[in-house]
Amino acid sequence: MKPTLGPTVILDRISEKRTDKEYMEALVSAETSRFFVLAGDKAVVDSNEDRTKTHVHWFTGLEIADLGLAVNEAIFLGIDPEDGTAKYAVATSEHYARGAPQARDALKSRVEVRTLATEGAMPQSELALVAQAVSLGHWHENHRCCGRCGGSMNIKQGGWKRKCWACGYEAFPRVDPVVIMAVTDGEHIVLAHEHRFPDKMYSTLAGYIEPGDDIVHAVRRETKEETGLEVGEVKLLGSQPWPFPHSLMLGCIAHAEYRELVVDAAEIEHAAWFSRIEANSMLSGIHSQELWLPGPQSMAHQLVKAWLSNEI
Ligand SMILES: [Zn+2]
């Protein structure tokens, strides 16, 4: 399985040095440091005319300041091992990028991160960086105030921690683990269309891991809740960071007996067993009723593909 949003670690996150305040202050103001801008869920990029090649646009610290953005609130992504430069992301709003006179032109070329992942024009290493920054950006957006006392949370360690100025409460960027599973009897697979999905899109079952769950238990619990099926053996096949907003997808295969599904109607509009032939036509976009599966950047796609080719 080869998911395209990661895991690709190309930068050194120097976690051992991030607690050194003076070092981090010197690093963010170093002339060689580079910054890219996230405006909401869009990254500022450079593209060729037909959009077959897309790269992150790197700004200098001075350029960031000229755009009216806060260099000292930049999120540290890591040190590039090739040239030793520090790389950062600066998060702002779509509203600011569109409206602020000094930012309008420089931030004009913005592309949704989901689109970047889908169109495959950005190198994998850069896409992984953008995904990392989006996850961190979402977390910061939702942790401006202390969950304990409501005080203001100051950014620490290059954005890898926030600390309440009033009560000292510390919060760290989180990931939400999600199990996503190919439930199969060997010759058929369970695919579902959730209410929130685009028209005719189906996917494998998935659900958040809850406190007290391990991976196997979460797969069994979610499969039972969503379809009424009892699952036997569960195997973890791989994992993938998914920055919408900050999930970690844990791809599994689970075995169940072929039997009638009892669907949880609150979440799922329709779920069914699909044959290998049908699943293959959905994956290839040639299904007779135009049912389709998410694109190759998704774990669901990779799971179905691996099952069809007997890799799992
Ligand atoms: Zn507090």
PDB file of N, CA and C in Angstrom, residues 119-176:
ATOM      1  N   GLU A 119      -4.607  15.967  -7.097  1.00  0.00           N
ATOM      2  CA  GLU A 119      -4.127  16.138  -8.475  1.00  0.00           C
ATOM      3  C   GLU A 119      -2.722  15.575  -8.697  1.00  0.00           C
ATOM      4  N   GLY A 120      -1.988  15.324  -7.628  1.00  0.00           N
ATOM      5  CA  GLY A 120      -0.699  14.629  -7.760  1.00  0.00           C
ATOM      6  C   GLY A 120       0.392  15.418  -8.454  1.00  0.00           C
ATOM      7  N   ALA A 121       0.266  16.770  -8.491  1.00  0.00           N
ATOM      8  CA  ALA A 121       1.265  17.587  -9.182  1.00  0.00           C
ATOM      9  C   ALA A 121       2.358  18.083  -8.234  1.00  0.00           C
ATOM     10  N   MET A 122       2.148  17.899  -6.931  1.00  0.00           N
ATOM     11  CA  MET A 122       3.142  18.356  -5.955  1.00  0.00           C
ATOM     12  C   MET A 122       3.983  17.166  -5.496  1.00  0.00           C
ATOM     13  N   PRO A 123       5.316  17.346  -5.425  1.00  0.00           N
ATOM     14  CA  PRO A 123       6.147  16.223  -4.961  1.00  0.00           C
ATOM     15  C   PRO A 123       5.682  15.729  -3.589  1.00  0.00           C
ATOM     16  N   GLN A 124       5.784  14.429  -3.418  1.00  0.00           N
ATOM     17  CA  GLN A 124       5.345  13.774  -2.190  1.00  0.00           C
ATOM     18  C   GLN A 124       5.933  14.428  -0.936  1.00  0.00           C
ATOM     19  N   SER A 125       7.224  14.782  -0.998  1.00  0.00           N
ATOM     20  CA  SER A 125       7.883  15.335   0.193  1.00  0.00           C
ATOM     21  C   SER A 125       7.263  16.672   0.594  1.00  0.00           C
ATOM     22  N   GLU A 126       6.893  17.501  -0.392  1.00  0.00           N
ATOM     23  CA  GLU A 126       6.278  18.799  -0.085  1.00  0.00           C
ATOM     24  C   GLU A 126       4.837  18.630   0.396  1.00  0.00           C
ATOM     25  N   LEU A 127       4.144  17.689  -0.214  1.00  0.00           N
ATOM     26  CA  LEU A 127       2.765  17.421   0.180  1.00  0.00           C
ATOM     27  C   LEU A 127       2.685  16.984   1.644  1.00  0.00           C
ATOM     28  N   ALA A 128       3.651  16.155   2.042  1.00  0.00           N
ATOM     29  CA  ALA A 128       3.687  15.695   3.431  1.00  0.00           C
ATOM     30  C   ALA A 128       3.906  16.869   4.381  1.00  0.00           C
ATOM     31  N   LEU A 129       4.735  17.841   3.956  1.00  0.00           N
ATOM     32  CA  LEU A 129       4.967  19.041   4.768  1.00  0.00           C
ATOM     33  C   LEU A 129       3.702  19.870   4.902  1.00  0.00           C
ATOM     34  N   VAL A 130       3.010  20.044   3.783  1.00  0.00           N
ATOM     35  CA  VAL A 130       1.771  20.818   3.795  1.00  0.00           C
ATOM     36  C   VAL A 130       0.760  20.144   4.718  1.00  0.00           C
ATOM     37  N   ALA A 131       0.670  18.813   4.621  1.00  0.00           N
ATOM     38  CA  ALA A 131      -0.264  18.067   5.465  1.00  0.00           C
ATOM     39  C   ALA A 131       0.070  18.254   6.945  1.00  0.00           C
ATOM     40  N   GLN A 132       1.351  18.205   7.246  1.00  0.00           N
ATOM     41  CA  GLN A 132       1.799  18.399   8.634  1.00  0.00           C
ATOM     42  C   GLN A 132       1.393  19.796   9.124  1.00  0.00           C
ATOM     43  N   ALA A 133       1.623  20.788   8.270  1.00  0.00           N
ATOM     44  CA  ALA A 133       1.314  22.173   8.644  1.00  0.00           C
ATOM     45  C   ALA A 133      -0.190  22.384   8.811  1.00  0.00           C
ATOM     46  N   VAL A 134      -0.991  21.770   7.953  1.00  0.00           N
ATOM     47  CA  VAL A 134      -2.447  21.924   8.066  1.00  0.00           C
ATOM     48  C   VAL A 134      -2.941  21.358   9.395  1.00  0.00           C
ATOM     49  N   SER A 135      -2.438  20.179   9.749  1.00  0.00           N
ATOM     50  CA  SER A 135      -2.838  19.572  11.026  1.00  0.00           C
ATOM     51  C   SER A 135      -2.484  20.478  12.195  1.00  0.00           C
ATOM     52  N   LEU A 136      -1.251  20.989  12.183  1.00  0.00           N
ATOM     53  CA  LEU A 136      -0.814  21.866  13.271  1.00  0.00           C
ATOM     54  C   LEU A 136      -1.615  23.172  13.269  1.00  0.00           C
ATOM     55  N   GLY A 137      -1.876  23.701  12.075  1.00  0.00           N
ATOM     56  CA  GLY A 137      -2.635  24.951  11.956  1.00  0.00           C
ATOM     57  C   GLY A 137      -4.029  24.806  12.540  1.00  0.00           C
ATOM     58  N   HIS A 138      -4.701  23.690  12.240  1.00  0.00           N
ATOM     59  CA  HIS A 138      -6.045  23.442  12.793  1.00  0.00           C
ATOM     60  C   HIS A 138      -5.995  23.371  14.318  1.00  0.00           C
ATOM     61  N   TRP A 139      -4.981  22.689  14.793  1.00  0.00           N
ATOM     62  CA  TRP A 139      -4.872  22.536  16.245  1.00  0.00           C
ATOM     63  C   TRP A 139      -4.701  23.904  16.921  1.00  0.00           C
ATOM     64  N   HIS A 140      -3.830  24.751  16.342  1.00  0.00           N
ATOM     65  CA  HIS A 140      -3.613  26.079  16.928  1.00  0.00           C
ATOM     66  C   HIS A 140      -4.878  26.919  16.914  1.00  0.00           C
ATOM     67  N   GLU A 141      -5.599  26.821  15.805  1.00  0.00           N
ATOM     68  CA  GLU A 141      -6.827  27.600  15.665  1.00  0.00           C
ATOM     69  C   GLU A 141      -7.807  27.295  16.796  1.00  0.00           C
ATOM     70  N   ASN A 142      -7.806  26.033  17.237  1.00  0.00           N
ATOM     71  CA  ASN A 142      -8.776  25.612  18.251  1.00  0.00           C
ATOM     72  C   ASN A 142      -8.219  25.592  19.673  1.00  0.00           C
ATOM     73  N   HIS A 143      -6.998  26.093  19.848  1.00  0.00           N
ATOM     74  CA  HIS A 143      -6.402  26.076  21.186  1.00  0.00           C
ATOM     75  C   HIS A 143      -5.844  27.440  21.573  1.00  0.00           C
ATOM     76  N   ARG A 144      -6.576  28.476  21.204  1.00  0.00           N
ATOM     77  CA  ARG A 144      -6.134  29.824  21.570  1.00  0.00           C
ATOM     78  C   ARG A 144      -6.380  30.095  23.053  1.00  0.00           C
ATOM     79  N   CYS A 145      -7.402  29.446  23.600  1.00  0.00           N
ATOM     80  CA  CYS A 145      -7.748  29.671  25.007  1.00  0.00           C
ATOM     81  C   CYS A 145      -7.571  28.382  25.806  1.00  0.00           C
ATOM     82  N   CYS A 146      -7.278  28.571  27.083  1.00  0.00           N
ATOM     83  CA  CYS A 146      -7.014  27.447  27.978  1.00  0.00           C
ATOM     84  C   CYS A 146      -8.305  26.675  28.255  1.00  0.00           C
ATOM     85  N   GLY A 147      -8.247  25.345  28.122  1.00  0.00           N
ATOM     86  CA  GLY A 147      -9.408  24.502  28.385  1.00  0.00           C
ATOM     87  C   GLY A 147      -9.717  24.399  29.863  1.00  0.00           C
ATOM     88  N   ARG A 148      -8.751  24.779  30.693  1.00  0.00           N
ATOM     89  CA  ARG A 148      -8.956  24.677  32.138  1.00  0.00           C
ATOM     90  C   ARG A 148      -9.519  25.973  32.723  1.00  0.00           C
ATOM     91  N   CYS A 149      -8.895  27.131  32.354  1.00  0.00           N
ATOM     92  CA  CYS A 149      -9.316  28.378  33.009  1.00  0.00           C
ATOM     93  C   CYS A 149      -9.780  29.450  32.021  1.00  0.00           C
ATOM     94  N   GLY A 150      -9.655  29.182  30.725  1.00  0.00           N
ATOM     95  CA  GLY A 150     -10.127  30.169  29.741  1.00  0.00           C
ATOM     96  C   GLY A 150      -9.101  31.241  29.413  1.00  0.00           C
ATOM     97  N   GLY A 151      -7.925  31.186  30.059  1.00  0.00           N
ATOM     98  CA  GLY A 151      -6.869  32.174  29.792  1.00  0.00           C
ATOM     99  C   GLY A 151      -6.288  32.010  28.396  1.00  0.00           C
ATOM    100  N   SER A 152      -5.459  32.994  28.039  1.00  0.00           N
ATOM    101  CA  SER A 152      -4.871  32.965  26.705  1.00  0.00           C
ATOM    102  C   SER A 152      -3.695  31.976  26.682  1.00  0.00           C
ATOM    103  N   MET A 153      -3.602  31.193  25.608  1.00  0.00           N
ATOM    104  CA  MET A 153      -2.536  30.178  25.502  1.00  0.00           C
ATOM    105  C   MET A 153      -1.412  30.714  24.620  1.00  0.00           C
ATOM    106  N   ASN A 154      -0.226  30.877  25.200  1.00  0.00           N
ATOM    107  CA  ASN A 154       0.914  31.365  24.415  1.00  0.00           C
ATOM    108  C   ASN A 154       1.558  30.230  23.625  1.00  0.00           C
ATOM    109  N   ILE A 155       2.063  30.590  22.416  1.00  0.00           N
ATOM    110  CA  ILE A 155       2.735  29.593  21.574  1.00  0.00           C
ATOM    111  C   ILE A 155       4.157  29.365  22.084  1.00  0.00           C
ATOM    112  N   LYS A 156       4.540  28.099  22.236  1.00  0.00           N
ATOM    113  CA  LYS A 156       5.883  27.740  22.705  1.00  0.00           C
ATOM    114  C   LYS A 156       6.516  26.743  21.739  1.00  0.00           C
ATOM    115  N   GLN A 157       7.818  26.597  21.854  1.00  0.00           N
ATOM    116  CA  GLN A 157       8.570  25.559  21.124  1.00  0.00           C
ATOM    117  C   GLN A 157       8.265  25.538  19.630  1.00  0.00           C
ATOM    118  N   GLY A 158       8.229  26.709  19.032  1.00  0.00           N
ATOM    119  CA  GLY A 158       8.002  26.786  17.586  1.00  0.00           C
ATOM    120  C   GLY A 158       6.658  26.239  17.161  1.00  0.00           C
ATOM    121  N   GLY A 159       5.676  26.318  18.077  1.00  0.00           N
ATOM    122  CA  GLY A 159       4.323  25.879  17.720  1.00  0.00           C
ATOM    123  C   GLY A 159       4.021  24.445  18.106  1.00  0.00           C
ATOM    124  N   TRP A 160       4.940  23.789  18.836  1.00  0.00           N
ATOM    125  CA  TRP A 160       4.703  22.391  19.223  1.00  0.00           C
ATOM    126  C   TRP A 160       4.161  22.292  20.646  1.00  0.00           C
ATOM    127  N   LYS A 161       3.823  23.446  21.215  1.00  0.00           N
ATOM    128  CA  LYS A 161       3.212  23.463  22.544  1.00  0.00           C
ATOM    129  C   LYS A 161       2.504  24.798  22.713  1.00  0.00           C
ATOM    130  N   ARG A 162       1.428  24.818  23.509  1.00  0.00           N
ATOM    131  CA  ARG A 162       0.841  26.085  23.951  1.00  0.00           C
ATOM    132  C   ARG A 162       0.730  26.018  25.463  1.00  0.00           C
ATOM    133  N   LYS A 163       0.937  27.187  26.086  1.00  0.00           N
ATOM    134  CA  LYS A 163       0.922  27.210  27.548  1.00  0.00           C
ATOM    135  C   LYS A 163       0.089  28.388  28.025  1.00  0.00           C
ATOM    136  N   CYS A 164      -0.784  28.120  28.988  1.00  0.00           N
ATOM    137  CA  CYS A 164      -1.672  29.167  29.504  1.00  0.00           C
ATOM    138  C   CYS A 164      -0.874  30.157  30.343  1.00  0.00           C
ATOM    139  N   TRP A 165      -1.008  31.444  30.045  1.00  0.00           N
ATOM    140  CA  TRP A 165      -0.255  32.462  30.797  1.00  0.00           C
ATOM    141  C   TRP A 165      -0.761  32.551  32.232  1.00  0.00           C
ATOM    142  N   ALA A 166      -2.014  32.172  32.458  1.00  0.00           N
ATOM    143  CA  ALA A 166      -2.613  32.372  33.782  1.00  0.00           C
ATOM    144  C   ALA A 166      -2.377  31.185  34.715  1.00  0.00           C
ATOM    145  N   CYS A 167      -2.711  29.975  34.265  1.00  0.00           N
ATOM    146  CA  CYS A 167      -2.638  28.827  35.179  1.00  0.00           C
ATOM    147  C   CYS A 167      -1.512  27.856  34.842  1.00  0.00           C
ATOM    148  N   GLY A 168      -0.817  28.092  33.717  1.00  0.00           N
ATOM    149  CA  GLY A 168       0.328  27.231  33.383  1.00  0.00           C
ATOM    150  C   GLY A 168      -0.043  25.935  32.687  1.00  0.00           C
ATOM    151  N   TYR A 169      -1.327  25.729  32.389  1.00  0.00           N
ATOM    152  CA  TYR A 169      -1.747  24.499  31.697  1.00  0.00           C
ATOM    153  C   TYR A 169      -1.047  24.396  30.339  1.00  0.00           C
ATOM    154  N   GLU A 170      -0.551  23.193  30.031  1.00  0.00           N
ATOM    155  CA  GLU A 170       0.166  22.998  28.772  1.00  0.00           C
ATOM    156  C   GLU A 170      -0.622  22.076  27.851  1.00  0.00           C
ATOM    157  N   ALA A 171      -0.656  22.417  26.582  1.00  0.00           N
ATOM    158  CA  ALA A 171      -1.335  21.556  25.608  1.00  0.00           C
ATOM    159  C   ALA A 171      -0.387  21.293  24.447  1.00  0.00           C
ATOM    160  N   PHE A 172      -0.474  20.088  23.915  1.00  0.00           N
ATOM    161  CA  PHE A 172       0.406  19.658  22.816  1.00  0.00           C
ATOM    162  C   PHE A 172      -0.447  19.258  21.609  1.00  0.00           C
ATOM    163  N   PRO A 173       0.105  19.473  20.383  1.00  0.00           N
ATOM    164  CA  PRO A 173      -0.665  19.106  19.195  1.00  0.00           C
ATOM    165  C   PRO A 173      -1.113  17.650  19.265  1.00  0.00           C
ATOM    166  N   ARG A 174      -2.361  17.402  18.889  1.00  0.00           N
ATOM    167  CA  ARG A 174      -2.910  16.061  19.029  1.00  0.00           C
ATOM    168  C   ARG A 174      -3.175  15.440  17.663  1.00  0.00           C
ATOM    169  N   VAL A 175      -3.248  14.134  17.656  1.00  0.00           N
ATOM    170  CA  VAL A 175      -3.778  13.431  16.484  1.00  0.00           C
ATOM    171  C   VAL A 175      -4.944  12.572  16.960  1.00  0.00           C
ATOM    172  N   ASP A 176      -5.921  12.394  16.084  1.00  0.00           N
ATOM    173  CA  ASP A 176      -7.084  11.562  16.400  1.00  0.00           C
ATOM    174  C   ASP A 176      -6.976  10.256  15.618  1.00  0.00           C
TER     175      ASP A 176
END
